[in-house]
mmCIF file of C-alpha atoms in Angstrom:
data_model
loop_
_atom_site.group_PDB
_atom_site.id
_atom_site.type_symbol
_atom_site.label_atom_id
_atom_site.label_comp_id
_atom_site.label_asym_id
_atom_site.label_seq_id
_atom_site.Cartn_x
_atom_site.Cartn_y
_atom_site.Cartn_z
ATOM 1 C CA MET A 1064 46.578 -62.899 -32.814
ATOM 2 C CA ALA A 1065 44.532 -64.938 -30.360
ATOM 3 C CA HIS A 1066 42.364 -63.078 -27.869
ATOM 4 C CA PRO A 1067 41.864 -65.020 -24.602
ATOM 5 C CA ALA A 1068 38.850 -64.049 -22.572
ATOM 6 C CA TYR A 1069 37.344 -65.139 -19.276
ATOM 7 C CA ARG A 1070 33.658 -66.025 -19.215
ATOM 8 C CA ALA A 1071 31.658 -66.710 -16.057
ATOM 9 C CA ARG A 1072 28.295 -68.310 -16.594
ATOM 10 C CA PRO A 1073 25.640 -70.010 -14.439
ATOM 11 C CA PRO A 1074 26.279 -73.703 -13.751
ATOM 12 C CA ALA A 1075 22.784 -74.789 -14.836
ATOM 13 C CA ALA A 1076 20.472 -71.807 -14.903
ATOM 14 C CA GLY A 1077 18.194 -70.722 -17.680
ATOM 15 C CA PRO A 1078 17.637 -72.441 -21.012
ATOM 16 C CA ARG A 1079 20.292 -74.828 -22.318
ATOM 17 C CA ARG A 1080 22.179 -73.140 -25.110
ATOM 18 C CA PRO A 1081 24.060 -75.765 -27.121
ATOM 19 C CA GLU A 1082 24.927 -73.159 -29.689
ATOM 20 C CA VAL A 1083 27.570 -71.668 -27.429
ATOM 21 C CA PRO A 1084 30.194 -74.405 -27.970
ATOM 22 C CA VAL A 1085 29.093 -74.804 -31.594
ATOM 23 C CA ARG A 1086 29.494 -71.085 -32.248
ATOM 24 C CA ARG A 1087 32.843 -71.048 -30.617
ATOM 25 C CA ARG A 1088 34.062 -74.033 -32.696
ATOM 26 C CA ALA A 1089 32.654 -72.451 -35.840
ATOM 27 C CA ALA A 1090 34.068 -69.017 -35.208
ATOM 28 C CA ALA A 1091 37.470 -69.911 -33.759
ATOM 29 C CA PRO A 1092 39.328 -71.117 -36.862
ATOM 30 C CA ARG A 1093 38.493 -67.978 -38.813
ATOM 31 C CA HIS A 1094 38.454 -65.348 -36.121
ATOM 32 C CA ARG A 1095 40.963 -66.951 -33.740
ATOM 33 C CA GLN A 1096 39.066 -66.301 -30.593
ATOM 34 C CA ARG A 1097 39.944 -68.147 -27.414
ATOM 35 C CA ALA A 1098 37.998 -68.328 -24.218
ATOM 36 C CA GLY A 1099 38.215 -69.668 -20.719
ATOM 37 C CA GLY A 1100 35.166 -70.081 -18.442
ATOM 38 C CA ALA A 1101 33.977 -71.157 -15.037
ATOM 39 C CA GLY A 1102 30.913 -73.263 -14.527
ATOM 40 C CA ARG A 1103 29.730 -76.865 -14.732
ATOM 41 C CA ARG A 1104 31.739 -79.170 -16.950
ATOM 42 C CA LEU A 1105 30.665 -79.502 -20.575
ATOM 43 C CA PRO A 1106 30.977 -82.718 -22.525
ATOM 44 C CA GLY A 1107 33.889 -82.841 -24.913
ATOM 45 C CA ARG A 1108 36.665 -80.352 -25.330
ATOM 46 C CA LEU A 1109 36.143 -76.873 -26.638
ATOM 47 C CA GLU A 1110 38.633 -75.952 -29.343
ATOM 48 C CA ARG A 1111 40.894 -73.041 -28.674
ATOM 49 C CA GLY A 1112 39.529 -72.658 -25.185
ATOM 50 C CA GLY A 1113 39.592 -73.969 -21.621
ATOM 51 C CA MET A 1114 37.299 -74.642 -18.731
ATOM 52 C CA HIS A 1115 37.941 -73.905 -15.079
ATOM 53 C CA ALA A 1116 35.382 -75.944 -13.199
ATOM 54 C CA VAL A 1117 34.963 -74.535 -9.716
ATOM 55 C CA GLY A 1118 32.368 -75.168 -7.069
ATOM 56 C CA ARG A 1119 29.406 -77.540 -7.257
ATOM 57 C CA ALA A 1120 26.082 -76.858 -8.975
ATOM 58 C CA ASP A 1121 24.291 -79.183 -6.574
ATOM 59 C CA SER A 1122 25.520 -77.412 -3.481
ATOM 60 C CA PRO A 1123 22.768 -75.718 -1.393
ATOM 61 C CA TRP A 1124 25.151 -72.737 -1.151
ATOM 62 C CA ALA A 1125 25.709 -72.529 -4.936
ATOM 63 C CA SER A 1126 23.910 -69.209 -5.426
ATOM 64 C CA LEU A 1127 25.568 -67.519 -2.498
ATOM 65 C CA LEU A 1128 29.047 -68.824 -3.260
ATOM 66 C CA ALA A 1129 28.907 -68.251 -7.011
ATOM 67 C CA PRO A 1130 30.736 -64.914 -6.953
ATOM 68 C CA CYS A 1131 33.545 -66.469 -4.870
ATOM 69 C CA TRP A 1132 33.807 -69.491 -7.175
ATOM 70 C CA ASP A 1133 33.842 -67.223 -10.218
ATOM 71 C CA LEU A 1134 36.561 -65.077 -8.711
ATOM 72 C CA LEU A 1135 38.588 -68.236 -8.107
ATOM 73 C CA GLY A 1136 38.020 -69.308 -11.702
ATOM 74 C CA LEU A 1137 39.090 -65.856 -12.862
ATOM 75 C CA LEU A 1138 42.329 -66.094 -10.870
ATOM 76 C CA ARG A 1139 43.089 -69.461 -12.368
ATOM 77 C CA ALA A 1140 42.402 -68.207 -15.876
ATOM 78 C CA ARG A 1141 44.615 -65.186 -15.223
ATOM 79 C CA ARG A 1142 47.510 -67.436 -14.184
ATOM 80 C CA ARG A 1143 47.143 -69.375 -17.385
ATOM 81 C CA ALA A 1144 47.212 -66.489 -19.844
ATOM 82 C CA ARG A 1145 46.793 -62.729 -20.163
ATOM 83 C CA LEU A 1146 43.142 -61.853 -20.376
ATOM 84 C CA ASP A 1147 41.848 -59.436 -22.991
ATOM 85 C CA ALA A 1148 38.214 -59.388 -21.775
ATOM 86 C CA ILE A 1149 35.972 -60.620 -18.982
ATOM 87 C CA GLN A 1150 32.427 -61.772 -19.759
ATOM 88 C CA VAL A 1151 29.702 -62.708 -17.283
ATOM 89 C CA ARG A 1152 26.441 -64.380 -18.326
ATOM 90 C CA ASP A 1153 23.233 -64.047 -16.311
ATOM 91 C CA LYS A 1154 24.927 -63.693 -12.954
ATOM 92 C CA ILE A 1155 24.337 -60.386 -11.149
ATOM 93 C CA ALA A 1156 26.695 -60.580 -8.172
ATOM 94 C CA SER A 1157 29.383 -62.198 -10.336
ATOM 95 C CA GLY A 1158 28.754 -59.330 -12.818
ATOM 96 C CA LEU A 1159 29.868 -56.884 -10.133
ATOM 97 C CA VAL A 1160 32.999 -59.015 -9.524
ATOM 98 C CA GLY A 1161 33.643 -59.147 -13.246
ATOM 99 C CA ARG A 1162 33.223 -55.401 -13.673
ATOM 100 C CA ALA A 1163 35.668 -54.697 -10.868
ATOM 101 C CA ALA A 1164 38.249 -57.232 -12.161
ATOM 102 C CA ALA A 1165 37.983 -55.814 -15.630
ATOM 103 C CA ALA A 1166 38.627 -52.318 -14.331
ATOM 104 C CA ILE A 1167 41.670 -53.519 -12.358
ATOM 105 C CA LEU A 1168 43.071 -55.372 -15.366
ATOM 106 C CA GLY A 1169 42.213 -52.648 -17.812
ATOM 107 C CA VAL A 1170 40.219 -54.972 -20.111
ATOM 108 C CA PRO A 1171 36.660 -54.717 -21.541
ATOM 109 C CA PHE A 1172 33.802 -56.011 -19.395
ATOM 110 C CA ILE A 1173 31.068 -57.806 -21.322
ATOM 111 C CA TYR A 1174 27.703 -58.911 -19.899
ATOM 112 C CA TRP A 1175 25.577 -61.599 -21.623
ATOM 113 C CA MET A 1176 21.875 -61.251 -20.704
ATOM 114 C CA SER A 1177 19.784 -64.182 -21.932
ATOM 115 C CA PHE A 1178 16.927 -63.737 -19.539
ATOM 116 C CA PRO A 1179 15.448 -60.790 -17.581
ATOM 117 C CA ILE A 1180 16.530 -62.222 -14.199
ATOM 118 C CA VAL A 1181 15.450 -59.245 -12.136
ATOM 119 C CA GLU A 1182 11.952 -59.394 -13.589
ATOM 120 C CA GLY A 1183 11.924 -63.151 -12.981
ATOM 121 C CA TYR A 1184 12.709 -62.501 -9.309
ATOM 122 C CA ALA A 1185 9.899 -59.915 -9.199
ATOM 123 C CA SER A 1186 7.481 -62.368 -10.758
ATOM 124 C CA ARG A 1187 8.326 -64.957 -8.136
ATOM 125 C CA ARG A 1188 7.925 -62.343 -5.385
ATOM 126 C CA ASP A 1189 4.459 -61.413 -6.686
ATOM 127 C CA ALA A 1190 3.390 -65.094 -6.952
ATOM 128 C CA ILE A 1191 4.342 -65.665 -3.319
ATOM 129 C CA ALA A 1192 2.537 -62.473 -2.291
ATOM 130 C CA ARG A 1193 -0.718 -63.907 -3.576
ATOM 131 C CA ARG A 1194 -0.434 -66.521 -0.846
ATOM 132 C CA GLY A 1195 0.512 -64.083 1.872
ATOM 133 C CA ARG A 1196 3.268 -61.682 2.777
ATOM 134 C CA GLY A 1197 5.263 -63.535 5.373
ATOM 135 C CA PRO A 1198 9.006 -64.101 5.924
ATOM 136 C CA ARG A 1199 9.353 -66.018 2.648
ATOM 137 C CA TRP A 1200 7.818 -63.154 0.692
ATOM 138 C CA LEU A 1201 10.049 -60.671 2.442
ATOM 139 C CA ALA A 1202 13.150 -62.692 1.457
ATOM 140 C CA HIS A 1203 12.125 -62.793 -2.211
ATOM 141 C CA ALA A 1204 11.194 -59.078 -2.130
ATOM 142 C CA ALA A 1205 14.626 -58.259 -0.736
ATOM 143 C CA ARG A 1206 16.294 -60.361 -3.417
ATOM 144 C CA ALA A 1207 14.326 -58.677 -6.209
ATOM 145 C CA ALA A 1208 15.071 -55.164 -4.922
ATOM 146 C CA ALA A 1209 18.793 -55.836 -4.404
ATOM 147 C CA SER A 1210 19.154 -57.525 -7.761
ATOM 148 C CA ARG A 1211 17.417 -54.667 -9.566
ATOM 149 C CA TRP A 1212 19.744 -52.099 -7.961
ATOM 150 C CA LEU A 1213 22.900 -54.153 -8.646
ATOM 151 C CA LEU A 1214 22.120 -54.971 -12.235
ATOM 152 C CA TYR A 1215 20.667 -51.712 -13.529
ATOM 153 C CA ARG A 1216 22.755 -49.305 -11.410
ATOM 154 C CA LEU A 1217 26.177 -51.048 -11.254
ATOM 155 C CA VAL A 1218 26.621 -53.990 -13.569
ATOM 156 C CA LEU A 1219 25.115 -52.973 -16.892
ATOM 157 C CA PRO A 1220 26.261 -49.308 -16.703
ATOM 158 C CA GLY A 1221 29.820 -50.627 -16.366
ATOM 159 C CA ALA A 1222 29.614 -53.000 -19.302
ATOM 160 C CA ASP A 1223 31.531 -52.121 -22.445
ATOM 161 C CA HIS A 1224 29.157 -54.337 -24.365
ATOM 162 C CA VAL A 1225 25.994 -56.320 -23.670
ATOM 163 C CA PHE A 1226 24.901 -59.425 -25.575
ATOM 164 C CA VAL A 1227 21.126 -59.800 -25.354
ATOM 165 C CA GLN A 1228 18.616 -62.537 -26.200
ATOM 166 C CA SER A 1229 16.679 -60.646 -28.862
ATOM 167 C CA GLU A 1230 16.191 -57.338 -30.647
ATOM 168 C CA ALA A 1231 13.152 -56.834 -28.397
ATOM 169 C CA MET A 1232 15.375 -57.146 -25.320
ATOM 170 C CA ALA A 1233 17.797 -54.632 -26.801
ATOM 171 C CA ASP A 1234 14.960 -52.186 -27.406
ATOM 172 C CA TRP A 1235 13.625 -52.795 -23.859
ATOM 173 C CA LEU A 1236 17.031 -52.062 -22.288
ATOM 174 C CA SER A 1237 17.418 -49.028 -24.552
ATOM 175 C CA GLY A 1238 14.146 -47.779 -23.099
ATOM 176 C CA LYS A 1239 15.747 -48.037 -19.636
ATOM 177 C CA GLY A 1240 18.497 -45.680 -20.786
ATOM 178 C CA PHE A 1241 21.247 -48.108 -21.880
ATOM 179 C CA ARG A 1242 22.976 -47.355 -25.105
ATOM 180 C CA ARG A 1243 21.591 -49.398 -28.036
ATOM 181 C CA GLU A 1244 24.837 -49.272 -29.976
ATOM 182 C CA ARG A 1245 26.556 -51.162 -27.180
ATOM 183 C CA MET A 1246 24.277 -54.177 -27.578
ATOM 184 C CA THR A 1247 24.270 -57.178 -29.849
ATOM 185 C CA ALA A 1248 21.256 -59.398 -30.077
ATOM 186 C CA VAL A 1249 21.992 -63.123 -30.317
ATOM 187 C CA PRO A 1250 18.676 -64.960 -30.772
ATOM 188 C CA MET A 1251 18.219 -68.674 -30.516
ATOM 189 C CA GLY A 1252 19.230 -70.766 -33.515
ATOM 190 C CA VAL A 1253 19.621 -74.355 -34.619
ATOM 191 C CA ASP A 1254 22.299 -76.823 -35.575
ATOM 192 C CA LEU A 1255 21.475 -77.478 -39.225
ATOM 193 C CA ALA A 1256 23.037 -80.907 -39.221
ATOM 194 C CA ALA A 1257 20.817 -82.039 -36.327
ATOM 195 C CA PHE A 1258 17.699 -80.546 -37.967
ATOM 196 C CA ASP A 1259 18.260 -81.863 -41.487
ATOM 197 C CA ARG A 1260 14.876 -83.426 -42.237
ATOM 198 C CA ASP A 1261 16.406 -85.906 -44.689
ATOM 199 C CA ARG A 1262 18.462 -87.451 -41.915
ATOM 200 C CA ILE A 1263 15.621 -87.883 -39.452
ATOM 201 C CA ALA A 1264 13.753 -91.174 -39.258
ATOM 202 C CA PRO A 1265 9.996 -90.488 -38.811
ATOM 203 C CA SER A 1266 8.430 -91.948 -35.638
ATOM 204 C CA THR A 1267 6.692 -95.301 -36.106
ATOM 205 C CA ASP A 1268 4.438 -94.683 -33.109
ATOM 206 C CA PRO A 1269 1.097 -96.306 -34.291
ATOM 207 C CA ARG A 1270 -0.876 -93.632 -32.393
ATOM 208 C CA LEU A 1271 0.073 -91.141 -35.129
ATOM 209 C CA ASP A 1272 -1.364 -93.234 -37.932
ATOM 210 C CA GLY A 1273 -4.395 -91.770 -39.609
ATOM 211 C CA ARG A 1274 -4.186 -88.598 -37.546
ATOM 212 C CA ARG A 1275 -3.587 -84.970 -38.471
ATOM 213 C CA VAL A 1276 -0.693 -84.263 -36.147
ATOM 214 C CA LEU A 1277 -0.060 -80.896 -34.484
ATOM 215 C CA LEU A 1278 3.220 -80.492 -32.653
ATOM 216 C CA TYR A 1279 4.328 -78.615 -29.563
ATOM 217 C CA LEU A 1280 8.017 -79.172 -29.015
ATOM 218 C CA GLY A 1281 9.230 -77.927 -25.633
ATOM 219 C CA ARG A 1282 8.488 -77.661 -21.962
ATOM 220 C CA VAL A 1283 5.065 -77.393 -20.410
ATOM 221 C CA ALA A 1284 4.368 -75.368 -17.251
ATOM 222 C CA GLN A 1285 1.565 -73.374 -15.681
ATOM 223 C CA SER A 1286 3.782 -70.211 -15.928
ATOM 224 C CA ARG A 1287 3.823 -70.804 -19.711
ATOM 225 C CA ALA A 1288 0.018 -71.057 -19.820
ATOM 226 C CA SER A 1289 0.331 -74.578 -21.230
ATOM 227 C CA SER A 1290 -3.395 -75.128 -20.559
ATOM 228 C CA PHE A 1291 -3.873 -73.075 -23.720
ATOM 229 C CA LEU A 1292 -2.655 -76.067 -25.680
ATOM 230 C CA LEU A 1293 -5.420 -78.165 -24.238
ATOM 231 C CA ASP A 1294 -7.969 -75.471 -24.942
ATOM 232 C CA LEU A 1295 -6.770 -75.500 -28.549
ATOM 233 C CA ALA A 1296 -6.939 -79.344 -28.718
ATOM 234 C CA GLU A 1297 -10.524 -79.303 -27.390
ATOM 235 C CA ARG A 1298 -11.571 -76.624 -29.885
ATOM 236 C CA LEU A 1299 -10.014 -78.265 -32.966
ATOM 237 C CA ALA A 1300 -11.158 -81.763 -32.013
ATOM 238 C CA ASN A 1301 -14.738 -80.607 -32.432
ATOM 239 C CA GLU A 1302 -13.989 -79.342 -35.932
ATOM 240 C CA VAL A 1303 -11.341 -81.837 -37.140
ATOM 241 C CA PRO A 1304 -11.885 -85.165 -35.334
ATOM 242 C CA GLU A 1305 -8.628 -86.600 -36.787
ATOM 243 C CA VAL A 1306 -6.494 -83.988 -34.973
ATOM 244 C CA LEU A 1307 -3.826 -85.291 -32.538
ATOM 245 C CA LEU A 1308 -1.799 -82.811 -30.523
ATOM 246 C CA VAL A 1309 1.629 -84.255 -29.746
ATOM 247 C CA ILE A 1310 3.366 -82.434 -26.839
ATOM 248 C CA ALA A 1311 6.931 -83.615 -27.091
ATOM 249 C CA GLY A 1312 8.655 -82.318 -23.992
ATOM 250 C CA ASP A 1313 9.084 -82.369 -20.261
ATOM 251 C CA ALA A 1314 8.034 -80.123 -17.410
ATOM 252 C CA PRO A 1315 10.308 -78.255 -14.981
ATOM 253 C CA SER A 1316 9.134 -80.457 -12.123
ATOM 254 C CA ARG A 1317 7.201 -83.639 -11.406
ATOM 255 C CA ASP A 1318 4.373 -81.583 -9.956
ATOM 256 C CA GLU A 1319 4.069 -79.609 -13.206
ATOM 257 C CA MET A 1320 3.997 -82.818 -15.269
ATOM 258 C CA ALA A 1321 1.419 -84.357 -12.963
ATOM 259 C CA TRP A 1322 -0.681 -81.195 -13.352
ATOM 260 C CA MET A 1323 -0.582 -81.455 -17.136
ATOM 261 C CA ARG A 1324 -1.455 -85.151 -17.151
ATOM 262 C CA SER A 1325 -4.347 -84.573 -14.695
ATOM 263 C CA GLU A 1326 -5.687 -81.724 -16.918
ATOM 264 C CA ILE A 1327 -5.641 -84.032 -19.971
ATOM 265 C CA ALA A 1328 -7.542 -86.687 -18.051
ATOM 266 C CA ARG A 1329 -10.014 -84.224 -16.485
ATOM 267 C CA ARG A 1330 -10.913 -82.824 -19.855
ATOM 268 C CA GLY A 1331 -11.204 -86.244 -21.443
ATOM 269 C CA LEU A 1332 -8.491 -85.508 -24.038
ATOM 270 C CA ALA A 1333 -6.566 -88.741 -23.873
ATOM 271 C CA ALA A 1334 -7.504 -89.518 -27.501
ATOM 272 C CA GLN A 1335 -6.679 -86.001 -28.724
ATOM 273 C CA VAL A 1336 -3.445 -85.264 -26.802
ATOM 274 C CA LEU A 1337 -0.254 -87.301 -26.662
ATOM 275 C CA LEU A 1338 2.109 -86.092 -23.943
ATOM 276 C CA THR A 1339 5.395 -87.890 -24.426
ATOM 277 C CA GLY A 1340 7.449 -86.538 -21.511
ATOM 278 C CA TRP A 1341 11.166 -86.126 -22.008
ATOM 279 C CA LEU A 1342 12.618 -87.726 -25.163
ATOM 280 C CA PRO A 1343 16.095 -87.914 -26.621
ATOM 281 C CA GLN A 1344 16.407 -85.308 -29.374
ATOM 282 C CA ARG A 1345 16.405 -87.767 -32.286
ATOM 283 C CA GLU A 1346 13.262 -89.453 -30.977
ATOM 284 C CA ALA A 1347 11.504 -86.107 -30.447
ATOM 285 C CA LEU A 1348 12.400 -85.071 -33.979
ATOM 286 C CA GLY A 1349 10.989 -88.328 -35.270
ATOM 287 C CA TYR A 1350 7.631 -87.165 -33.919
ATOM 288 C CA ALA A 1351 8.205 -83.665 -35.298
ATOM 289 C CA VAL A 1352 8.549 -84.740 -38.909
ATOM 290 C CA ARG A 1353 5.186 -86.504 -38.675
ATOM 291 C CA ALA A 1354 3.490 -83.188 -37.885
ATOM 292 C CA GLU A 1355 1.424 -81.034 -40.261
ATOM 293 C CA VAL A 1356 1.593 -77.898 -38.147
ATOM 294 C CA GLY A 1357 3.981 -76.704 -35.393
ATOM 295 C CA LEU A 1358 2.625 -74.621 -32.533
ATOM 296 C CA SER A 1359 4.453 -71.983 -30.528
ATOM 297 C CA PRO A 1360 2.064 -70.043 -28.219
ATOM 298 C CA ILE A 1361 4.125 -68.016 -25.732
ATOM 299 C CA PRO A 1362 2.379 -65.830 -23.071
ATOM 300 C CA ARG A 1363 2.840 -62.119 -23.545
ATOM 301 C CA GLY A 1364 4.426 -60.223 -20.641
ATOM 302 C CA ALA A 1365 7.683 -58.788 -19.272
ATOM 303 C CA LEU A 1366 9.375 -62.187 -19.042
ATOM 304 C CA PHE A 1367 8.535 -63.666 -22.438
ATOM 305 C CA ASP A 1368 8.237 -60.594 -24.674
ATOM 306 C CA VAL A 1369 12.006 -60.248 -24.711
ATOM 307 C CA SER A 1370 12.617 -63.985 -25.273
ATOM 308 C CA SER A 1371 13.688 -65.815 -28.388
ATOM 309 C CA PRO A 1372 11.860 -69.138 -28.441
ATOM 310 C CA THR A 1373 13.812 -71.997 -30.047
ATOM 311 C CA LYS A 1374 10.840 -74.128 -31.004
ATOM 312 C CA LEU A 1375 9.577 -71.889 -33.802
ATOM 313 C CA VAL A 1376 13.036 -71.854 -35.493
ATOM 314 C CA GLU A 1377 13.262 -75.611 -35.103
ATOM 315 C CA TYR A 1378 9.929 -76.070 -36.817
ATOM 316 C CA LEU A 1379 11.044 -73.870 -39.674
ATOM 317 C CA ALA A 1380 14.312 -75.744 -40.047
ATOM 318 C CA LEU A 1381 12.357 -78.985 -40.382
ATOM 319 C CA GLY A 1382 10.031 -77.508 -42.936
ATOM 320 C CA ILE A 1383 6.981 -77.633 -40.644
ATOM 321 C CA PRO A 1384 4.351 -74.908 -41.330
ATOM 322 C CA SER A 1385 3.866 -73.126 -38.053
ATOM 323 C CA VAL A 1386 1.468 -70.975 -36.080
ATOM 324 C CA ALA A 1387 3.023 -68.711 -33.421
ATOM 325 C CA ASN A 1388 1.755 -65.805 -31.440
ATOM 326 C CA ASP A 1389 2.914 -62.241 -31.605
ATOM 327 C CA ILE A 1390 5.762 -61.935 -29.104
ATOM 328 C CA PRO A 1391 8.282 -59.702 -30.968
ATOM 329 C CA ASP A 1392 10.866 -62.326 -31.943
ATOM 330 C CA GLN A 1393 8.303 -64.721 -33.295
ATOM 331 C CA ALA A 1394 6.479 -61.968 -35.144
ATOM 332 C CA ARG A 1395 9.852 -60.940 -36.676
ATOM 333 C CA VAL A 1396 10.726 -64.536 -37.700
ATOM 334 C CA LEU A 1397 7.382 -65.226 -39.374
ATOM 335 C CA ALA A 1398 7.322 -61.829 -41.146
ATOM 336 C CA GLY A 1399 10.858 -62.427 -42.504
ATOM 337 C CA SER A 1400 10.402 -66.017 -43.462
ATOM 338 C CA SER A 1401 6.761 -66.362 -44.670
ATOM 339 C CA ALA A 1402 6.978 -69.853 -43.180
ATOM 340 C CA GLY A 1403 3.852 -69.715 -41.033
ATOM 341 C CA LEU A 1404 1.091 -67.629 -39.586
ATOM 342 C CA CYS A 1405 1.194 -65.181 -36.705
ATOM 343 C CA ALA A 1406 -1.895 -64.938 -34.447
ATOM 344 C CA PRO A 1407 -2.491 -63.564 -30.990
ATOM 345 C CA MET A 1408 -2.616 -66.079 -28.153
ATOM 346 C CA GLU A 1409 -6.361 -66.031 -28.160
ATOM 347 C CA LEU A 1410 -8.248 -69.267 -28.734
ATOM 348 C CA ASP A 1411 -10.433 -68.267 -31.725
ATOM 349 C CA ALA A 1412 -7.623 -66.485 -33.601
ATOM 350 C CA PHE A 1413 -4.989 -69.160 -32.914
ATOM 351 C CA ALA A 1414 -7.391 -72.009 -33.841
ATOM 352 C CA ASP A 1415 -8.417 -70.239 -37.062
ATOM 353 C CA ALA A 1416 -4.743 -69.962 -38.085
ATOM 354 C CA VAL A 1417 -4.183 -73.647 -37.454
ATOM 355 C CA ARG A 1418 -7.271 -74.500 -39.473
ATOM 356 C CA ARG A 1419 -6.047 -72.459 -42.394
ATOM 357 C CA LEU A 1420 -2.827 -74.507 -42.522
ATOM 358 C CA LEU A 1421 -4.825 -77.788 -42.205
ATOM 359 C CA ASP A 1422 -7.445 -76.727 -44.815
ATOM 360 C CA GLU A 1423 -5.180 -75.004 -47.403
ATOM 361 C CA PRO A 1424 -2.534 -77.433 -48.580
ATOM 362 C CA THR A 1425 -1.100 -74.919 -51.093
ATOM 363 C CA LEU A 1426 -0.511 -72.395 -48.250
ATOM 364 C CA ALA A 1427 0.992 -75.088 -46.007
ATOM 365 C CA ALA A 1428 3.328 -76.223 -48.712
ATOM 366 C CA ALA A 1429 4.569 -72.732 -49.397
ATOM 367 C CA CYS A 1430 5.259 -72.168 -45.719
ATOM 368 C CA ALA A 1431 7.084 -75.523 -45.476
ATOM 369 C CA ALA A 1432 9.284 -74.592 -48.486
ATOM 370 C CA HIS A 1433 10.291 -71.203 -47.076
ATOM 371 C CA GLY A 1434 11.381 -72.283 -43.604
ATOM 372 C CA PRO A 1435 14.662 -74.204 -44.065
ATOM 373 C CA ALA A 1436 16.251 -71.703 -46.407
ATOM 374 C CA TRP A 1437 15.408 -68.781 -44.121
ATOM 375 C CA VAL A 1438 16.844 -70.577 -41.069
ATOM 376 C CA ARG A 1439 19.995 -71.425 -43.012
ATOM 377 C CA GLU A 1440 20.543 -67.787 -43.882
ATOM 378 C CA HIS A 1441 19.516 -66.164 -40.634
ATOM 379 C CA ARG A 1442 19.358 -68.586 -37.639
ATOM 380 C CA SER A 1443 21.927 -71.318 -38.099
ATOM 381 C CA TYR A 1444 24.670 -71.574 -35.449
ATOM 382 C CA ALA A 1445 27.246 -70.856 -38.106
ATOM 383 C CA VAL A 1446 25.582 -67.573 -39.076
ATOM 384 C CA LEU A 1447 24.962 -66.501 -35.457
ATOM 385 C CA GLY A 1448 28.484 -67.583 -34.501
ATOM 386 C CA ARG A 1449 30.039 -65.338 -37.140
ATOM 387 C CA GLY A 1450 28.005 -62.394 -35.769
ATOM 388 C CA VAL A 1451 29.209 -63.013 -32.252
ATOM 389 C CA ALA A 1452 32.816 -63.392 -33.415
ATOM 390 C CA MET A 1453 32.593 -60.121 -35.316
ATOM 391 C CA ALA A 1454 31.197 -58.360 -32.225
ATOM 392 C CA TYR A 1455 34.042 -59.706 -30.077
ATOM 393 C CA ALA A 1456 36.537 -58.512 -32.673
ATOM 394 C CA ARG A 1457 35.061 -54.976 -32.498
ATOM 395 C CA ILE A 1458 35.002 -54.959 -28.695
ATOM 396 C CA LEU A 1459 38.659 -56.173 -28.426
ATOM 397 C CA ALA A 1460 39.689 -53.610 -30.989
ATOM 398 C CA GLY A 1461 38.201 -50.865 -28.834
ATOM 399 C CA GLU A 1462 35.190 -50.302 -31.124
ATOM 400 C CA GLY A 1463 32.549 -51.160 -28.551
ATOM 401 C CA ASP A 1464 30.725 -47.868 -29.074
#
């Protein structure tokens, strides 16, 4: 029996999660799940599902009108077929709409939390406060307070099940009084076909020739303490002159990218740091397979401690020995895989870990060998998709507890 469900998700907020359609395609034939959703249009056609595109992501009123658009999408989905569940992802006001609709229809309400939105609002409020507490700060303070009350008092308590970004997020929510047995962690994973090293053509960029390449694959931003990467490059360049840090990724804004480029220039690191900017995935992976060590320093704190960074799993899938700091998900991945070294995000400790992988080829080779097999068994989209499908099956069977 197929189980149609309605899923409301943000049009373009938060990290891009290509595993969602992949998981649904992988899980549908075996578990016969069907889903409908509201949001921005996705390329291609999702098997056994449907999309109800409502509203415009580029509208200045998108955030305010999102609950209305999601309600419209819900009504359209309801006319198409009987719904067996309603799921909302990372949308607080729409979560309240979804909870109410699920209660009216007598179906399970599921919330998917991939980012601590309330804490993100609080962080933005505090950043504005450092420049003064005027009307702008007051608006952000009101948003943070209202969102906290809605999410933690009304939306999550009414959810039959909550999908979270990581085991650390599940533990964190459990500490707030939410039932751990009603949560399923769905960490970030990879598409094994896209990250098959044998199918990737190494970059022919001559700037890599004769260099000992370190790789950071992902976004740079001041909020991510990306200046730490430059501190690391400075430190290692003094010890290993052949080191080249390749930062293959973009920034969330032109200002952030300009800041990063100006920092590289100010420190005189043009010969030690290659900042590519945005690249198509295949081109970025071409740089990746030229790297000796992958880097994943993520600042500790409320926002990132519950995250599940993709870059570390991508390095492991490609067989790149890695150094990552001790946010819970990364520590768990490295402890389970033995595919890299875990060090605190402190310059001396992190640099020493990188030097070990550069100086000890036997250790580096062992780490490289362990990564792909571990990812295949624990963090491929197929494996994660089966876990999600099994969770849906339990929820729809009334076994959410």
